[in-house]
XYZ file of C-alpha atoms in Angstrom:
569
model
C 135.915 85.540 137.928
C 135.808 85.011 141.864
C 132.570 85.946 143.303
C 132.335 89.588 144.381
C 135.540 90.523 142.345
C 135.643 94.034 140.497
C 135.233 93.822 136.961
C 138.467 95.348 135.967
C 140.158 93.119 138.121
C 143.051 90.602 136.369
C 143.306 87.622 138.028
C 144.982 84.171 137.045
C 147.404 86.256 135.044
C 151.104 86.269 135.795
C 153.951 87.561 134.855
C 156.912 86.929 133.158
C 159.459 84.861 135.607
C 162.320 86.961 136.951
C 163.980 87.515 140.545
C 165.699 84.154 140.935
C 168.739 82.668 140.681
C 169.712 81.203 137.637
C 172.614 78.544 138.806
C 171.192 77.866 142.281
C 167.853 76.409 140.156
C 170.143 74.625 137.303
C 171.316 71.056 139.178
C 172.231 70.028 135.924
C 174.282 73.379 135.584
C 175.854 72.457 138.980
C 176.921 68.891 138.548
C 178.506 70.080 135.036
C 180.709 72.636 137.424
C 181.757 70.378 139.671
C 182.273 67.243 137.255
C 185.016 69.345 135.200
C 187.244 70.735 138.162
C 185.496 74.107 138.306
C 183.806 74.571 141.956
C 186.950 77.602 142.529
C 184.708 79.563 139.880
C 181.515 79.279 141.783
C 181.515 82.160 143.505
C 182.333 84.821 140.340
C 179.643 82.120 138.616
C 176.957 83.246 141.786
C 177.751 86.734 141.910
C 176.918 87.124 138.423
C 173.710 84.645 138.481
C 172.358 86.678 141.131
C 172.924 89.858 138.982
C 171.548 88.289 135.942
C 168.147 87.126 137.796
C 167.465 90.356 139.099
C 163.755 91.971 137.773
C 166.170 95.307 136.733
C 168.495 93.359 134.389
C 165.704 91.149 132.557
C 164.626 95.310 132.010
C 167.395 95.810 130.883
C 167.693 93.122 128.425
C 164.423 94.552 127.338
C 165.224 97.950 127.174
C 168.441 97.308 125.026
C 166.469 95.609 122.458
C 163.051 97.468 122.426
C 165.752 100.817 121.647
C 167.766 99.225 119.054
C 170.983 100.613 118.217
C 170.919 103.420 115.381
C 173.631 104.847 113.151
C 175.018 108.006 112.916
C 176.863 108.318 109.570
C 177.799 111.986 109.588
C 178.465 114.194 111.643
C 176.525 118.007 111.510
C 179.078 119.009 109.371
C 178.729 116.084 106.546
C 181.843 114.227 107.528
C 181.840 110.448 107.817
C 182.090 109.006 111.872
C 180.308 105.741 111.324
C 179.142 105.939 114.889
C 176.768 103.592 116.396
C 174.694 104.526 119.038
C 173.350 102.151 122.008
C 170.661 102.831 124.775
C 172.012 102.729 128.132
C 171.353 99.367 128.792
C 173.300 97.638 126.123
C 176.041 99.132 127.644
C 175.454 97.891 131.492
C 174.955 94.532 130.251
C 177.732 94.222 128.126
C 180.081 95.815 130.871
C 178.501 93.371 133.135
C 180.217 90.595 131.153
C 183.414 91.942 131.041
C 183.678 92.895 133.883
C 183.175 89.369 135.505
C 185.536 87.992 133.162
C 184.170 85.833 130.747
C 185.478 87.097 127.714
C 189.212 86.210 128.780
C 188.517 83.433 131.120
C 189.899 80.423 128.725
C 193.086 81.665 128.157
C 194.023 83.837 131.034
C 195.690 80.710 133.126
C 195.575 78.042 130.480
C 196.766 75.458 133.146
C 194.006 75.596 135.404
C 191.509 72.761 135.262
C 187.988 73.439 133.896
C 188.491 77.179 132.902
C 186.419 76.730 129.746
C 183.592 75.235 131.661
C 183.337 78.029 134.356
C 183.649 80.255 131.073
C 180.500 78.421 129.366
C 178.420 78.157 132.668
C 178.776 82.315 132.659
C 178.193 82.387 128.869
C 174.488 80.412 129.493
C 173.975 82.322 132.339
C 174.406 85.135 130.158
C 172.454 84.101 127.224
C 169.233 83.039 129.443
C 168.623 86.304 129.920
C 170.104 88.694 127.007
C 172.078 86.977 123.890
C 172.762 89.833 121.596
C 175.323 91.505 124.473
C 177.328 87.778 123.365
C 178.012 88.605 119.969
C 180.788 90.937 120.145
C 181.883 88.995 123.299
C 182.263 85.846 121.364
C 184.024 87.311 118.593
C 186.582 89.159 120.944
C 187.301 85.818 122.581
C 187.488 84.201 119.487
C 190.089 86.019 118.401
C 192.569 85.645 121.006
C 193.784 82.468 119.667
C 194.486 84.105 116.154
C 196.166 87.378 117.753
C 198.555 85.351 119.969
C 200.097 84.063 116.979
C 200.976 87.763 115.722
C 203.452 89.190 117.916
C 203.325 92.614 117.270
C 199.548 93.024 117.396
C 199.753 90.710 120.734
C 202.237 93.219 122.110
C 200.256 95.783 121.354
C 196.778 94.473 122.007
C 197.033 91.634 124.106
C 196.254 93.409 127.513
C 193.329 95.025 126.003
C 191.661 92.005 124.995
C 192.627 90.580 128.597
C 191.095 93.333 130.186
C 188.026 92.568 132.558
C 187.585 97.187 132.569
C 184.609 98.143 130.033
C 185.326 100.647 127.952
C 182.710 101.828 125.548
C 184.461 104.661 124.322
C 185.364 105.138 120.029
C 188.248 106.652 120.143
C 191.189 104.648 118.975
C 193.115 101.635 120.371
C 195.702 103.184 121.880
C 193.986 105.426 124.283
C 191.234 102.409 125.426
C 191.720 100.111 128.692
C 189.955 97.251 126.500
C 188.747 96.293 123.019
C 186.270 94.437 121.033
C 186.948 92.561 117.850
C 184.262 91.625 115.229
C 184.178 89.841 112.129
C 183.568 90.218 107.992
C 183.447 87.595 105.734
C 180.766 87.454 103.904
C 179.765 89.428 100.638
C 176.233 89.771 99.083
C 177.300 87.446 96.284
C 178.563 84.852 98.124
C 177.187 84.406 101.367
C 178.390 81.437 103.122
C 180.802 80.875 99.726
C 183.666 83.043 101.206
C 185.816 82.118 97.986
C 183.521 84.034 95.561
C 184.667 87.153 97.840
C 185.755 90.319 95.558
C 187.056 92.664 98.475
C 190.588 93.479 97.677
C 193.677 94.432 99.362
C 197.041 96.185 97.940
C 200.119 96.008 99.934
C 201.520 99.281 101.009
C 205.498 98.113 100.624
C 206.496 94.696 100.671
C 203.378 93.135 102.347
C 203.510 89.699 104.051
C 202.625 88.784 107.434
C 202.200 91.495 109.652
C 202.293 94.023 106.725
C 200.119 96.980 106.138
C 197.646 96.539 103.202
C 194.513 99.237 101.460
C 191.378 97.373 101.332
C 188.943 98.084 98.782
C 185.388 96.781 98.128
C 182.241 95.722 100.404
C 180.941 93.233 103.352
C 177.347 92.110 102.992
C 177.421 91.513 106.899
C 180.005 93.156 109.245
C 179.399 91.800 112.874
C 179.068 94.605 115.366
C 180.930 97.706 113.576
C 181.106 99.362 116.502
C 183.720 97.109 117.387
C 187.522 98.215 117.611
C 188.467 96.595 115.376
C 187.400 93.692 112.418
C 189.219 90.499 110.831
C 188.283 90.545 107.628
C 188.648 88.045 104.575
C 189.915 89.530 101.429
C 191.717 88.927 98.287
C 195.575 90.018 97.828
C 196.782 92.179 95.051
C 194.154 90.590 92.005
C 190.289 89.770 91.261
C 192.054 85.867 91.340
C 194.572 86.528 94.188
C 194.798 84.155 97.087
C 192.617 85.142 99.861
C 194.226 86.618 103.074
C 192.675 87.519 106.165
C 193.356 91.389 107.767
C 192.926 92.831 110.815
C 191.025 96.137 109.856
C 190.783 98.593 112.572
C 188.533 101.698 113.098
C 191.030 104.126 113.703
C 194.471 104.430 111.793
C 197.714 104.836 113.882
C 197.277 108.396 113.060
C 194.319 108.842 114.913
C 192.018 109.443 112.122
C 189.314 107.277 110.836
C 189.698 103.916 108.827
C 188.208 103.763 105.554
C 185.500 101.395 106.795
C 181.929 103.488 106.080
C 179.036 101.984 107.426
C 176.409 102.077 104.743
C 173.594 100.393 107.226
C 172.113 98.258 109.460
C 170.436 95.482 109.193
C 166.983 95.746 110.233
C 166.539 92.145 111.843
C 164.150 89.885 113.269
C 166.142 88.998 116.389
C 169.024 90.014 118.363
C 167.848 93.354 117.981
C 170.272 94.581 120.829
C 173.051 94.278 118.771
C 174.377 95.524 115.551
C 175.011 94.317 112.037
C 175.794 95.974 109.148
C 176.977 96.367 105.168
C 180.038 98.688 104.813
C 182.731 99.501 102.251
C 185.865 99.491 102.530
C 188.164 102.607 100.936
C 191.507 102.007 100.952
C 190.829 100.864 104.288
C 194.009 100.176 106.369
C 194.584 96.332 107.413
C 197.010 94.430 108.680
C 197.730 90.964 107.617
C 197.985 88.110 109.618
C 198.561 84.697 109.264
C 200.227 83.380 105.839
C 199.012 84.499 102.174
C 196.437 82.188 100.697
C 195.664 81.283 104.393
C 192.795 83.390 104.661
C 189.804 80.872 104.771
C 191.248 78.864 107.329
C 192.518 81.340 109.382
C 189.364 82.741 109.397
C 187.544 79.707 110.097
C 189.740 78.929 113.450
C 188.207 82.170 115.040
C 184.458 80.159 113.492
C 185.272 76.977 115.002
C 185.230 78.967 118.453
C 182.160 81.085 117.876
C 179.946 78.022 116.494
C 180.570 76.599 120.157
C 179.603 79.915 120.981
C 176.421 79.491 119.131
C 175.742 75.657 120.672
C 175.494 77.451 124.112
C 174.169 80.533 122.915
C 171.294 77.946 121.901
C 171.310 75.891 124.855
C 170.457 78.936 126.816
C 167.546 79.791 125.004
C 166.293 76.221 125.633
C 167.025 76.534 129.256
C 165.457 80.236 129.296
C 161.972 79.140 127.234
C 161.745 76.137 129.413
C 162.115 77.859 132.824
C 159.329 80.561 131.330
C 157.317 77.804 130.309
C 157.640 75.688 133.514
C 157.159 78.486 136.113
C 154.230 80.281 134.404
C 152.441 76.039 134.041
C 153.013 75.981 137.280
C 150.962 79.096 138.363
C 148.141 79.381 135.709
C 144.827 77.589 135.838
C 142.598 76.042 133.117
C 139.832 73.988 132.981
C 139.836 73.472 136.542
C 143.962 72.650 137.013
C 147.010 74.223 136.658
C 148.277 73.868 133.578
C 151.671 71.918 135.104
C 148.814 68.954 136.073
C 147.302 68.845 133.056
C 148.677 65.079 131.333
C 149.260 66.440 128.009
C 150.829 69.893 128.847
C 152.941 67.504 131.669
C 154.484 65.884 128.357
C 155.095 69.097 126.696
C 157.155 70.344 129.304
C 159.237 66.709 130.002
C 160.001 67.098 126.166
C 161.526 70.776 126.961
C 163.265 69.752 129.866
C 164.807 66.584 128.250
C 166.073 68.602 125.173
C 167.421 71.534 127.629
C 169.411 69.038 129.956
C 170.638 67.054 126.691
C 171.700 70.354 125.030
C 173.787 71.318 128.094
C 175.457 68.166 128.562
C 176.780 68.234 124.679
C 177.723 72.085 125.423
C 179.762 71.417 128.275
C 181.507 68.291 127.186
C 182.719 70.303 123.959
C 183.990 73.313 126.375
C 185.867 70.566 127.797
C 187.554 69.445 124.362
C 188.393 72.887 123.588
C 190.055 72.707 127.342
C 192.124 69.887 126.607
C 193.022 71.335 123.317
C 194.220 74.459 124.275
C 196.047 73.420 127.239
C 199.709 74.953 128.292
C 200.291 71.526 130.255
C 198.679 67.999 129.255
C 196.386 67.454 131.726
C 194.687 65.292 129.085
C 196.655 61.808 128.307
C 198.097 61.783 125.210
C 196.479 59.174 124.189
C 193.178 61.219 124.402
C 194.243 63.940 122.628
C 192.902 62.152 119.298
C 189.383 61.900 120.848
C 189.213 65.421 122.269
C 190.565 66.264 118.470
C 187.316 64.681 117.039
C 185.105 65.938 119.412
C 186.227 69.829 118.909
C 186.303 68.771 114.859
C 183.615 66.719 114.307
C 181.165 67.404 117.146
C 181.186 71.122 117.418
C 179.475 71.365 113.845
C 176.892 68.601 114.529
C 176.182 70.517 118.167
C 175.916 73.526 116.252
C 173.233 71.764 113.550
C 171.092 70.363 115.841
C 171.164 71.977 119.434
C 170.269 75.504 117.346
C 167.283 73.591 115.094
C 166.144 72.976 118.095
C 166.326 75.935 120.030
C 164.314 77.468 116.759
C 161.541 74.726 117.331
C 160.891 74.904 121.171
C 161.667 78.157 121.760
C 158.300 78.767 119.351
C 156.797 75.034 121.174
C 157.346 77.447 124.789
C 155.539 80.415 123.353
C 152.494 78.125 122.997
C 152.649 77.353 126.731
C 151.645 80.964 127.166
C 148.920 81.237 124.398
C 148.358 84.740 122.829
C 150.038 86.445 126.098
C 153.236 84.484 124.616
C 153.113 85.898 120.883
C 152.914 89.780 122.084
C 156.499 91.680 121.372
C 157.115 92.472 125.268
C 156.791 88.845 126.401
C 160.093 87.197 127.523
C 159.333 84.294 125.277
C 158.574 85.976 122.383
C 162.505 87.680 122.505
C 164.125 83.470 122.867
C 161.776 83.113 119.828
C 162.966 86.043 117.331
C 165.872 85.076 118.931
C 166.925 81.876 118.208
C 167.405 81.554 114.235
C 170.499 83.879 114.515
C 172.635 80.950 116.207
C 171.516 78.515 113.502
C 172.114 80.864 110.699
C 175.207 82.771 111.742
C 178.937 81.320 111.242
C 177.437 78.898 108.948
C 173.688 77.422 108.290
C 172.248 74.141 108.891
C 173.402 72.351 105.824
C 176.981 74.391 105.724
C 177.289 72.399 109.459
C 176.281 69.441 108.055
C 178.932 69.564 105.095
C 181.750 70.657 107.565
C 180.413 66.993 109.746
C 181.622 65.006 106.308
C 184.429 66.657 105.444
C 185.872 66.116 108.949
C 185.159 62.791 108.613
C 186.567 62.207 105.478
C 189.739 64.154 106.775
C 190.204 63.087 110.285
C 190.484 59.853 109.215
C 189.248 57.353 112.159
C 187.364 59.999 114.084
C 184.114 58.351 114.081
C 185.254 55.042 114.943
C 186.983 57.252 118.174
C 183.810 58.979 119.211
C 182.189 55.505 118.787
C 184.423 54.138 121.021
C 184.375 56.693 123.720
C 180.646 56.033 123.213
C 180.741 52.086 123.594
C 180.755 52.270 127.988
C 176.876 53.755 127.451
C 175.853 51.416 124.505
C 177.436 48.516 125.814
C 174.448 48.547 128.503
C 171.838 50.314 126.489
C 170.941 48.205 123.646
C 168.616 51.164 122.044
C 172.165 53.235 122.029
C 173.648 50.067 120.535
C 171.193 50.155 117.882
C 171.386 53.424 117.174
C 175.172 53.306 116.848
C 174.995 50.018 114.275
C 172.745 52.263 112.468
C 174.785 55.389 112.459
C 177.977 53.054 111.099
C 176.168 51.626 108.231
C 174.688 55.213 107.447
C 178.461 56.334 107.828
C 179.218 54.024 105.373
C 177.395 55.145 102.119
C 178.857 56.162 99.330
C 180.015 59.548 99.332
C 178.183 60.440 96.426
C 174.880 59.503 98.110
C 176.307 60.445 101.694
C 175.776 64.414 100.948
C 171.890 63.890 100.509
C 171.845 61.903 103.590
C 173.831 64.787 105.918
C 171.175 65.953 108.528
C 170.095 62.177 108.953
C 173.660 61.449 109.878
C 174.048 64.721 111.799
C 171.145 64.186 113.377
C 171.989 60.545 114.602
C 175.251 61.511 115.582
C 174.238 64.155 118.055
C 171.193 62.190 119.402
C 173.338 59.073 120.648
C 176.542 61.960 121.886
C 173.287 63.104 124.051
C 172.020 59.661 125.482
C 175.702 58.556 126.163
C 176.539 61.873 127.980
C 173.245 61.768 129.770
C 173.601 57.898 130.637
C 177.181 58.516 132.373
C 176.248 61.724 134.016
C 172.568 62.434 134.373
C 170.375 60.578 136.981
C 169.073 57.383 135.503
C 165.541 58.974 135.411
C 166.910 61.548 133.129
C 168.875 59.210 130.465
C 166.077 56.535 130.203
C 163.488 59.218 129.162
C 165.357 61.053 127.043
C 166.580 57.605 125.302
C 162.991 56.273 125.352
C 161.905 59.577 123.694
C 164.644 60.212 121.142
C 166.252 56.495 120.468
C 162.952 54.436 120.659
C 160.010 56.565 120.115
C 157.966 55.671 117.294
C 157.172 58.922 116.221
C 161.300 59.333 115.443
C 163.531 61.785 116.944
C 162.994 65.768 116.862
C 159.235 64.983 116.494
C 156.538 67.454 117.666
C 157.200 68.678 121.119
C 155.214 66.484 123.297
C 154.522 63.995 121.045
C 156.036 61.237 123.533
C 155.117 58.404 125.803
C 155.473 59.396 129.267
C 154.041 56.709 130.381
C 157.193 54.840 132.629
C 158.811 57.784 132.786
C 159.207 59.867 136.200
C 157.640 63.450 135.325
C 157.253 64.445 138.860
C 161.296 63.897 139.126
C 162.123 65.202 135.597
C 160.000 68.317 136.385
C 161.801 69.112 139.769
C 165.437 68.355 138.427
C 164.396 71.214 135.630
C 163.244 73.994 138.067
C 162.456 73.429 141.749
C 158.716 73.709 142.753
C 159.879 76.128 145.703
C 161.631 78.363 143.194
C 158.620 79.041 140.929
């Protein structure tokens, strides 16, 4: 305590970071923008940084998950409205999304160059400071893609889910200026097995495509039911009928209520902001789209989306935790330093910034695969369409693996930087924390990613061998990438009846030398020689203990300033 200081008084305590600017501190952030085309997005990209670093919106990212939403099943009367309720400031930060754009922004002008990395720069923004306003974002966006194909719903729809207005409103579709979608596959005896699914649906007259169907039976998790409307994966006509996936809305044509009822919610440990649920279906009204028996994969186009979703979901967490980390290091005191001085704290926080930075890069370079694959005019050479194939198949699965394992990890590594002021519910840190399993657990677990790597290996026959190649300019002046790649093609080579046990250490691998070659074209050479050092040639292996690395060679000052700016904290 200072001399003469009052005894209640708190000093060497500070608070949680807020009141900055969350792209004007992120050069990594800013070379990404720039590297794919997407400077003309800048100033939408400010605006909303500027909103999102204000003191009142971390609040209100508070607020809207201290007050979690609650459901209202009945009315006073005893009739079913399956109404969810939000506090206030779900619905300004949700609205704040919308309204900047972000949930259309891919595929409004699909011929302008680096549209889906302005849309994942706004997404991180997003997610640094509140992720569970994302989920029914993602899913909305998701489903573009899916609806586009279905001309009537497009016709009817397709404005709606273009619309930059927020409308919270439950009433039905017709009467809103925009929508949400959400999402039900899974059942409580299946889980992440979406063939073991018993939900059925009846045709009401012929059926087929674009046909009206009754569905009947249960969802074990129903992503944000206060949506507008769900896609849903159920089987047609029979317990053994092909599976089929429905759009299921909340309101029938007639204006009454679908037959979805809303038994709960799921009392969660993160993303308490937003709202999951079990319902059941009676003879709920759906519409089918895509083909009969298509249901799975139909269903798993609108995934492949939201797991990038989830890789960037996770890389903001990373980014968050490590500016939290960083800026409070930099301020507090102990044992005669601050704690950013201290040598082994110093390595802590390299280790952070190295995995944030690497996280980004894979984020962005996927946004730009899904660019080149969803592009109206080849702006891509044809000749690279096969590589930006494997890197949307093959890579968005292993991002999704690894980058969320290790948002779990060091989001809980950042609480530590903080001690017990860290691990108390209204601490910044300890959200990121609760936080962070959701991205590695929804749209598919660790080992369900893993399994989906194989499999588009075994099917996309060559794709390795392509990402290997667009990896050779690094490793061809790197020998520890070099290595690492000879290792990852005999690994690649096991048989496939041992492969399957071997998964996360190929996963793992794969995503560690993506990282080291995307760092080693892009990333000062300060930045790719200590993240190779740590993650390619450290003997402790990589995704070891936070902070278990050798700094010694490597340029912390440098690191530390590229991660946040002194002047900023």
């Amino acid at each position: 305590m200072p001399p003469n200081a009052p005894p209640d008084e708190v000093f060497n305590q500070f608070p949680d970071w807020t009141d900055y600017h969350p792209l004007a501190t992120d050069a990594a952030l800013k070379e990404s923008l720039a590297r794919a085309g997407a400077q003309w997005a800048e100033p939408m990209l400010n605006a909303h940084a500027q909103q999102l670093g204000h003191a009142q919106t971390f609040e209100l990212a508070e607020l809207a998950n201290r007050h979690a939403p609650e459901l209202d099943g009945f009315d006073t009367r005893g009739r079913r409205i399956n109404s969810v309720r939000f506090h206030p400031a779900w619905h300004a930060l949700l609205g704040m999304y919308r309204e900047r754009g972000l949930v259309s922004l891919p595929f409004e002008d699909t011929t302008r160059q680096g549209r889906w990395t302005a849309w994942a720069a706004g997404f991180y923004l997003h997610g640094q400071i509140e992720q569970g306003t994302l989920c029914p974002a993602t899913m909305t966006q998701a489903c573009i893609p899916l609806l586009r194909r279905e001309p009537a719903l497009w016709g009817a729809l397709g404005g709606k889910l273009l619309s930059h207005e927020y409308d919270a409103r439950d009433v039905p579709m017709t009467e809103k200026k925009s929508i949400w979608i959400g999402m039900g596959m899974t059942e409580r005896q299946g889980g992440s097995d979406v063939r073991a699914n018993t939900t059925l649906a009846s045709a009401v007259g012929v059926g087929g495509r674009g046909g009206e169907y009754r569905l009947n039976g249960h969802k074990w998790f129903y992503s944000a039911p206060m949506s507008d409307a769900h896609l849903v994966v159920a089987r047609l006509q029979a317990p053994d009928g092909p599976l089929g996936c429905f759009f299921v809305p909340r309101w029938r044509d007639d204006g009454s209520r679908n037959g979805v009822n809303v038994l709960r919610l799921k009392d969660k440990v993160g993303n308490r902001s937003n709202s999951s649920s079990e319902v059941e279906f009676s003879h709920a009204s759906g519409i089918l789209i895509g083909e009969e028996g298509r249901g799975i994969p139909t269903i798993i186009e609108m995934a492949t989306y939201t797991r990038l979703n989830c890789v960037l979901g996770s890389a903001a967490i990373l980014r968050s935790a490590l500016v939290q980390a960083l800026a409070y290091a930099r301020r507090r005191s102990a044992f005669g330093k601050r704690l950013a001085e201290q040598p082994l704290m110093r390595s802590v926080l390299v280790d952070l910034a190295l995995e944030s930075e690497a996280a980004l890069a894979l984020s962005m370079r996927l946004a730009q695969a899904y660019e080149a694959d969803t592009a109206e005019t080849v702006d891509t050479d044809a000749a690279d369409a096969p590589l930006e194939r494997a890197w949307k198949r093959v890579m968005t699965p292993a991002a999704k693996f690894w980058v969320c394992k290790r948002g779990v990890e060091l989001s809980g590594e950042a609480m530590e930087v903080f001690g017990g002021n860290g691990y108390v519910n209204d601490s910044i840190v300890a959200r990121l924390f609760r936080e962070a399993p959701v991205n590695s657990i929804w749209e598919g677990s660790g080992n369900v990613m893993c399994l989906d790597v194989l499999r588009a290996l075994s099917r996309e026959r060559g794709a390795l061998e392509l990402l290997a190649a667009d990896f050779a300019d690094a490793a061809s002046g790197e020998p520890r990438i070099a290595r690492a790649l000879h290792a990852l093609r005999a690994l690649s080579a096991t048989a496939p009846d041992q492969l399957e046990a071997l998964a996360r250490v190929l996963v793992q691998q794969l995503v560690l030398i993506a990282q080291a070659c995307l760092l080693k074209r892009h990333a000062p050479a300060f930045v790719a020689d200590a993240f190779i050092a740590s993650r390619l040639a450290s003997p402790t292996g990589p995704g070891g203990v936070a902070g278990a690395i050798d700094i010694r060679g490597m340029d912390v000052d440098a690191l530390l300033e590229r991660a946040l700016p002194p002047s900023a904290s």
